[in-house]
Coordinates of C-alpha atoms and ligand atoms in Angstrom, one line a residue:
M90 CA 50.4 -43.1 4.5
S91 CA 49.6 -41.0 8.0
A92 CA 46.2 -40.2 9.6
A93 CA 46.6 -36.6 8.9
I94 CA 47.0 -37.0 5.1
E95 CA 44.0 -39.4 5.2
V96 CA 42.0 -36.5 6.9
M97 CA 43.2 -33.9 4.3
R98 CA 42.9 -36.2 1.1
H99 CA 39.1 -37.1 2.1
H100 CA 38.1 -33.1 2.8
R101 CA 34.8 -31.9 1.4
S102 CA 32.7 -29.2 2.2
I103 CA 29.6 -30.0 4.4
R104 CA 26.3 -27.8 4.3
K105 CA 24.1 -30.2 6.2
F106 CA 24.6 -30.8 10.2
T107 CA 22.6 -32.6 12.6
E108 CA 21.7 -30.6 15.8
Q109 CA 24.3 -32.2 17.9
A110 CA 26.6 -29.7 19.6
L111 CA 30.4 -29.5 19.7
N112 CA 31.5 -30.3 23.3
D113 CA 34.1 -27.9 24.8
E114 CA 37.1 -30.2 24.7
Q115 CA 36.4 -30.5 21.0
R116 CA 36.0 -26.7 20.4
E117 CA 39.1 -26.0 22.4
A118 CA 41.2 -28.6 20.6
I119 CA 40.1 -26.9 17.1
M120 CA 40.9 -23.4 18.4
A121 CA 44.4 -24.7 19.6
S122 CA 44.9 -26.2 16.4
A123 CA 44.0 -23.3 14.7
Q124 CA 46.3 -20.9 16.8
A125 CA 49.0 -23.5 16.3
A126 CA 49.3 -22.3 12.3
S127 CA 52.2 -20.7 11.5
S128 CA 52.3 -16.7 11.4
S129 CA 54.2 -14.2 9.2
S130 CA 56.8 -12.5 11.6
F131 CA 54.9 -13.6 14.5
L132 CA 52.3 -11.2 14.1
Q133 CA 49.5 -13.3 14.8
A134 CA 47.4 -10.8 12.8
S135 CA 44.2 -12.8 13.4
T136 CA 40.8 -12.4 15.4
V137 CA 38.1 -15.0 15.5
I138 CA 34.6 -14.1 16.4
R139 CA 32.4 -17.2 17.6
V140 CA 28.7 -16.2 16.8
T141 CA 26.7 -18.0 19.6
D142 CA 23.9 -15.7 20.0
P143 CA 21.1 -17.2 17.6
E144 CA 19.5 -13.8 16.8
L145 CA 22.8 -12.3 15.8
R146 CA 23.6 -15.7 13.8
A147 CA 20.2 -15.0 12.1
R148 CA 21.2 -11.3 11.2
V149 CA 24.7 -12.7 10.1
M150 CA 23.4 -15.3 7.7
A151 CA 21.0 -12.7 6.0
L152 CA 24.1 -10.7 5.4
C153 CA 25.6 -13.8 3.9
G154 CA 23.3 -14.7 1.0
N155 CA 20.7 -16.4 3.7
Q156 CA 23.1 -19.6 3.4
A157 CA 20.9 -21.9 5.7
Y158 CA 23.8 -23.9 7.0
I159 CA 25.1 -20.7 8.8
G160 CA 22.0 -21.0 10.7
S161 CA 22.0 -24.5 11.3
A162 CA 26.0 -25.5 12.1
A163 CA 26.9 -25.9 15.6
E164 CA 29.1 -23.3 15.4
F165 CA 29.7 -20.4 13.1
W166 CA 33.1 -18.6 13.2
V167 CA 34.0 -15.3 11.5
F168 CA 37.9 -15.1 10.8
C169 CA 39.1 -11.7 10.3
A170 CA 42.5 -10.2 9.7
D171 CA 43.4 -8.1 12.7
F172 CA 46.0 -5.1 13.0
H173 CA 43.9 -3.0 15.4
R174 CA 45.5 -5.1 18.3
H175 CA 48.9 -4.2 17.1
L176 CA 48.0 -0.5 17.3
Q177 CA 46.3 -0.9 20.6
W178 CA 49.8 -2.2 22.1
V179 CA 52.2 -0.3 20.1
P180 CA 50.4 2.9 18.8
E181 CA 53.3 3.9 16.8
A182 CA 53.0 1.1 14.8
K183 CA 52.9 1.7 11.0
T184 CA 50.0 0.4 9.3
G185 CA 47.8 0.5 5.9
F186 CA 50.5 -1.3 3.8
A187 CA 49.0 -3.3 0.9
E188 CA 51.7 -6.1 2.2
Q189 CA 50.0 -6.0 5.5
L190 CA 46.6 -7.3 4.1
L191 CA 48.5 -10.1 2.5
I192 CA 50.0 -11.3 5.9
G193 CA 46.7 -10.7 7.6
A194 CA 44.9 -13.0 4.9
I195 CA 47.7 -15.4 4.9
D196 CA 47.7 -15.9 8.5
T197 CA 44.1 -16.0 8.9
A198 CA 43.7 -18.6 6.1
L199 CA 46.3 -20.9 7.6
M200 CA 44.2 -20.8 11.0
G201 CA 41.1 -21.4 9.1
Q202 CA 42.5 -24.4 7.4
N203 CA 44.0 -26.0 10.4
A204 CA 40.5 -25.5 12.1
L205 CA 38.8 -27.2 9.4
T206 CA 41.3 -30.1 9.2
A207 CA 41.1 -30.3 13.0
A208 CA 37.4 -30.7 13.2
E209 CA 37.7 -33.2 10.2
S210 CA 40.0 -35.3 12.2
L211 CA 37.4 -35.2 14.9
G212 CA 34.7 -36.6 12.5
L213 CA 33.3 -33.0 12.2
G214 CA 32.6 -31.4 9.0
G215 CA 32.4 -27.7 7.6
V216 CA 32.4 -25.1 5.0
F217 CA 34.1 -21.8 4.7
I218 CA 31.9 -18.8 3.9
G219 CA 33.3 -16.2 1.7
A220 CA 29.7 -14.6 1.8
V221 CA 30.9 -12.7 5.2
R222 CA 32.2 -10.2 2.4
N223 CA 28.8 -9.5 0.7
Q224 CA 27.8 -6.7 2.9
P225 CA 31.3 -6.1 4.8
H226 CA 30.3 -2.7 6.0
E227 CA 27.1 -4.1 7.8
L228 CA 28.9 -7.2 9.2
C229 CA 31.5 -4.9 10.7
D230 CA 28.6 -3.0 12.4
L231 CA 26.9 -6.2 13.6
L232 CA 30.1 -7.5 15.1
A233 CA 31.6 -4.4 16.2
L234 CA 34.6 -4.8 14.1
P235 CA 36.6 -1.6 14.4
K236 CA 39.2 0.0 12.0
G237 CA 42.0 -2.5 11.4
V238 CA 40.0 -5.5 11.4
I239 CA 38.2 -7.1 8.3
P240 CA 36.1 -10.2 8.2
L241 CA 37.9 -12.8 5.6
F242 CA 35.7 -15.7 6.0
G243 CA 33.2 -17.4 8.0
L244 CA 33.2 -21.4 8.7
C245 CA 30.5 -23.5 9.7
L246 CA 31.2 -26.4 11.8
G247 CA 29.2 -29.3 13.0
Y248 CA 28.1 -32.8 12.9
P249 CA 27.9 -34.0 8.9
D250 CA 24.5 -34.7 8.2
Q251 CA 25.4 -35.6 4.4
N252 CA 28.2 -37.6 2.8
P253 CA 29.1 -36.1 -0.6
E254 CA 32.1 -37.0 -2.4
P255 CA 35.4 -35.4 -2.6
K256 CA 35.3 -32.9 -5.5
P257 CA 37.9 -33.7 -8.1
R258 CA 41.1 -31.3 -8.1
L259 CA 42.9 -30.4 -11.4
P260 CA 45.6 -32.7 -11.9
T261 CA 48.6 -32.3 -9.8
S262 CA 50.9 -31.9 -12.7
L263 CA 49.0 -28.7 -13.8
I264 CA 49.3 -27.5 -10.3
F265 CA 52.9 -28.1 -9.4
C266 CA 55.7 -27.4 -11.6
D267 CA 59.3 -28.1 -11.4
N268 CA 61.6 -24.9 -11.6
R269 CA 59.9 -22.8 -13.9
Y270 CA 56.2 -21.6 -14.9
P271 CA 55.1 -24.0 -17.7
A272 CA 55.2 -22.4 -21.2
Q273 CA 52.1 -23.9 -22.6
F274 CA 49.2 -25.5 -20.8
D275 CA 48.1 -29.1 -21.5
E276 CA 44.9 -28.7 -23.4
E277 CA 44.3 -32.5 -23.5
R278 CA 44.6 -32.6 -19.7
M279 CA 42.2 -30.0 -19.3
Q280 CA 39.6 -31.5 -21.5
R281 CA 39.8 -34.6 -19.6
Y282 CA 39.3 -32.5 -16.2
D283 CA 36.5 -30.8 -17.6
E284 CA 34.8 -33.9 -18.3
Q285 CA 35.4 -35.3 -15.0
V286 CA 34.2 -32.2 -13.2
Q287 CA 30.8 -32.6 -15.5
Q288 CA 30.5 -36.2 -14.3
Y289 CA 30.8 -35.2 -10.6
Y290 CA 28.2 -32.7 -10.8
R291 CA 26.0 -34.8 -12.8
T292 CA 26.3 -37.8 -10.3
R293 CA 26.1 -35.3 -7.3
T294 CA 23.1 -33.4 -8.5
G295 CA 21.0 -36.5 -10.4
G296 CA 21.6 -34.8 -13.6
N297 CA 20.5 -31.5 -12.7
K298 CA 23.9 -29.8 -12.9
N299 CA 26.2 -30.2 -15.8
M300 CA 29.0 -27.7 -15.6
S301 CA 32.7 -28.0 -16.5
W302 CA 35.4 -26.6 -14.5
T303 CA 35.8 -24.3 -17.5
G304 CA 32.3 -23.3 -17.7
Q305 CA 32.3 -22.4 -13.8
I306 CA 35.4 -20.3 -14.0
G307 CA 33.7 -18.6 -16.9
E308 CA 30.9 -17.8 -15.2
T309 CA 32.7 -16.4 -11.9
L310 CA 35.0 -14.5 -13.6
A311 CA 32.8 -12.9 -16.1
K312 CA 32.3 -9.8 -13.6
E313 CA 33.9 -7.9 -11.2
A314 CA 33.3 -9.4 -7.7
R315 CA 32.6 -7.3 -4.8
P316 CA 33.3 -4.1 -6.6
F317 CA 32.9 -2.3 -3.2
M318 CA 35.9 -3.9 -1.9
L319 CA 38.7 -1.7 -2.3
E320 CA 36.8 1.2 -0.6
F321 CA 35.8 -1.2 2.2
L322 CA 39.4 -1.9 2.8
H323 CA 40.3 1.7 2.9
R324 CA 37.6 2.5 5.2
Q325 CA 39.2 -0.2 7.6
G326 CA 42.5 1.1 7.3
F327 CA 44.0 -1.6 5.1
C328 CA 46.1 -1.2 1.6
L329 CA 46.3 2.6 1.9
R330 CA 49.8 2.6 0.7
Ligands
FMN94 C1 37.4 -18.7 1.2 C2 36.2 -19.8 0.8 C3 35.0 -19.2 0.7 C4 34.0 -20.1 0.4 N1 32.7 -19.6 0.5 C5 31.8 -20.3 0.6 C6 30.3 -19.6 0.7 O1 30.2 -18.8 1.1 N2 29.2 -20.9 0.4 C7 29.6 -21.8 0.3 O2 28.5 -23.0 0.3 N3 30.8 -22.4 0.1 C8 31.6 -21.7 -0.1 N4 33.1 -22.1 0.0 C9 33.3 -23.4 -0.3 C10 34.0 -24.1 -1.7 O3 32.7 -24.0 -2.6 C11 34.5 -25.3 -1.9 O4 35.5 -25.4 -1.0 C12 34.8 -25.7 -3.2 O5 33.7 -25.9 -4.0 C13 35.5 -26.9 -3.4 O6 34.6 -28.3 -2.7 P1 34.9 -29.0 -1.4 O7 35.6 -28.2 -0.4 O8 33.9 -29.5 -0.9 O9 36.1 -29.6 -1.9 C14 34.0 -21.5 0.3 C15 35.5 -21.9 0.3 C16 36.7 -21.0 0.6 C17 38.1 -21.6 0.6

């Protein structure tokens, strides 16, 4: 089809890296690709903090559930939604709207995905880290994130030291619909997908994990995630109105 489609269709998160560093040319190409993403109203409401200081990286890792690959990846970048910059340049700008949280999150996510795809096209691998939102107050202090800035996700990048199979996605016909939301969902397809995911986990873990997709979302959605989030958003000046 095309080289870009090949890269995207073979995506899988990488959580084990060699010690090899990225060179400047690779890093700059990934950054430029990230910045080339579209931006709502051209607000460019994002800032990315590259955590290069090993001591700081270790402290960030501790705030992110001690996921070891945050420490061992060649690069660790924290993607933030940012309206602080706008307020610096245009102090009369009105911020704090819920819509702006969506704008910042969407712009920044598009950048993150461009960055990972660009890295994968260079033979590198990576994984996003939502755990940067585990202790967001502490992370803001560590990275000196001012009001108007919130960390959304991290990105580990480096040379893969593992080669996992791509994870099976929901059937395309369940995700893409024509014209209207489907009146009922296709139970039979869901059951087949559950079996496929169970098989994937059994193979990947040598039989240690045998979880279906339904089982996994049942566990994930059984409790409120990060119950402090609304208060944190308010403190940072987001979602006030
Ligand atoms: C916003 C976001 C946050 C994520 N956070 C984590 C994380 O903290 N730790 C982790 O190991 N994987 C994390 N992941 C990776 C997902 O677990 C992974 O993308 C998903 O299981 C699908 O697997 P794949 O990327 O290999 O296709 C995150 C993914 C996204 C998009």
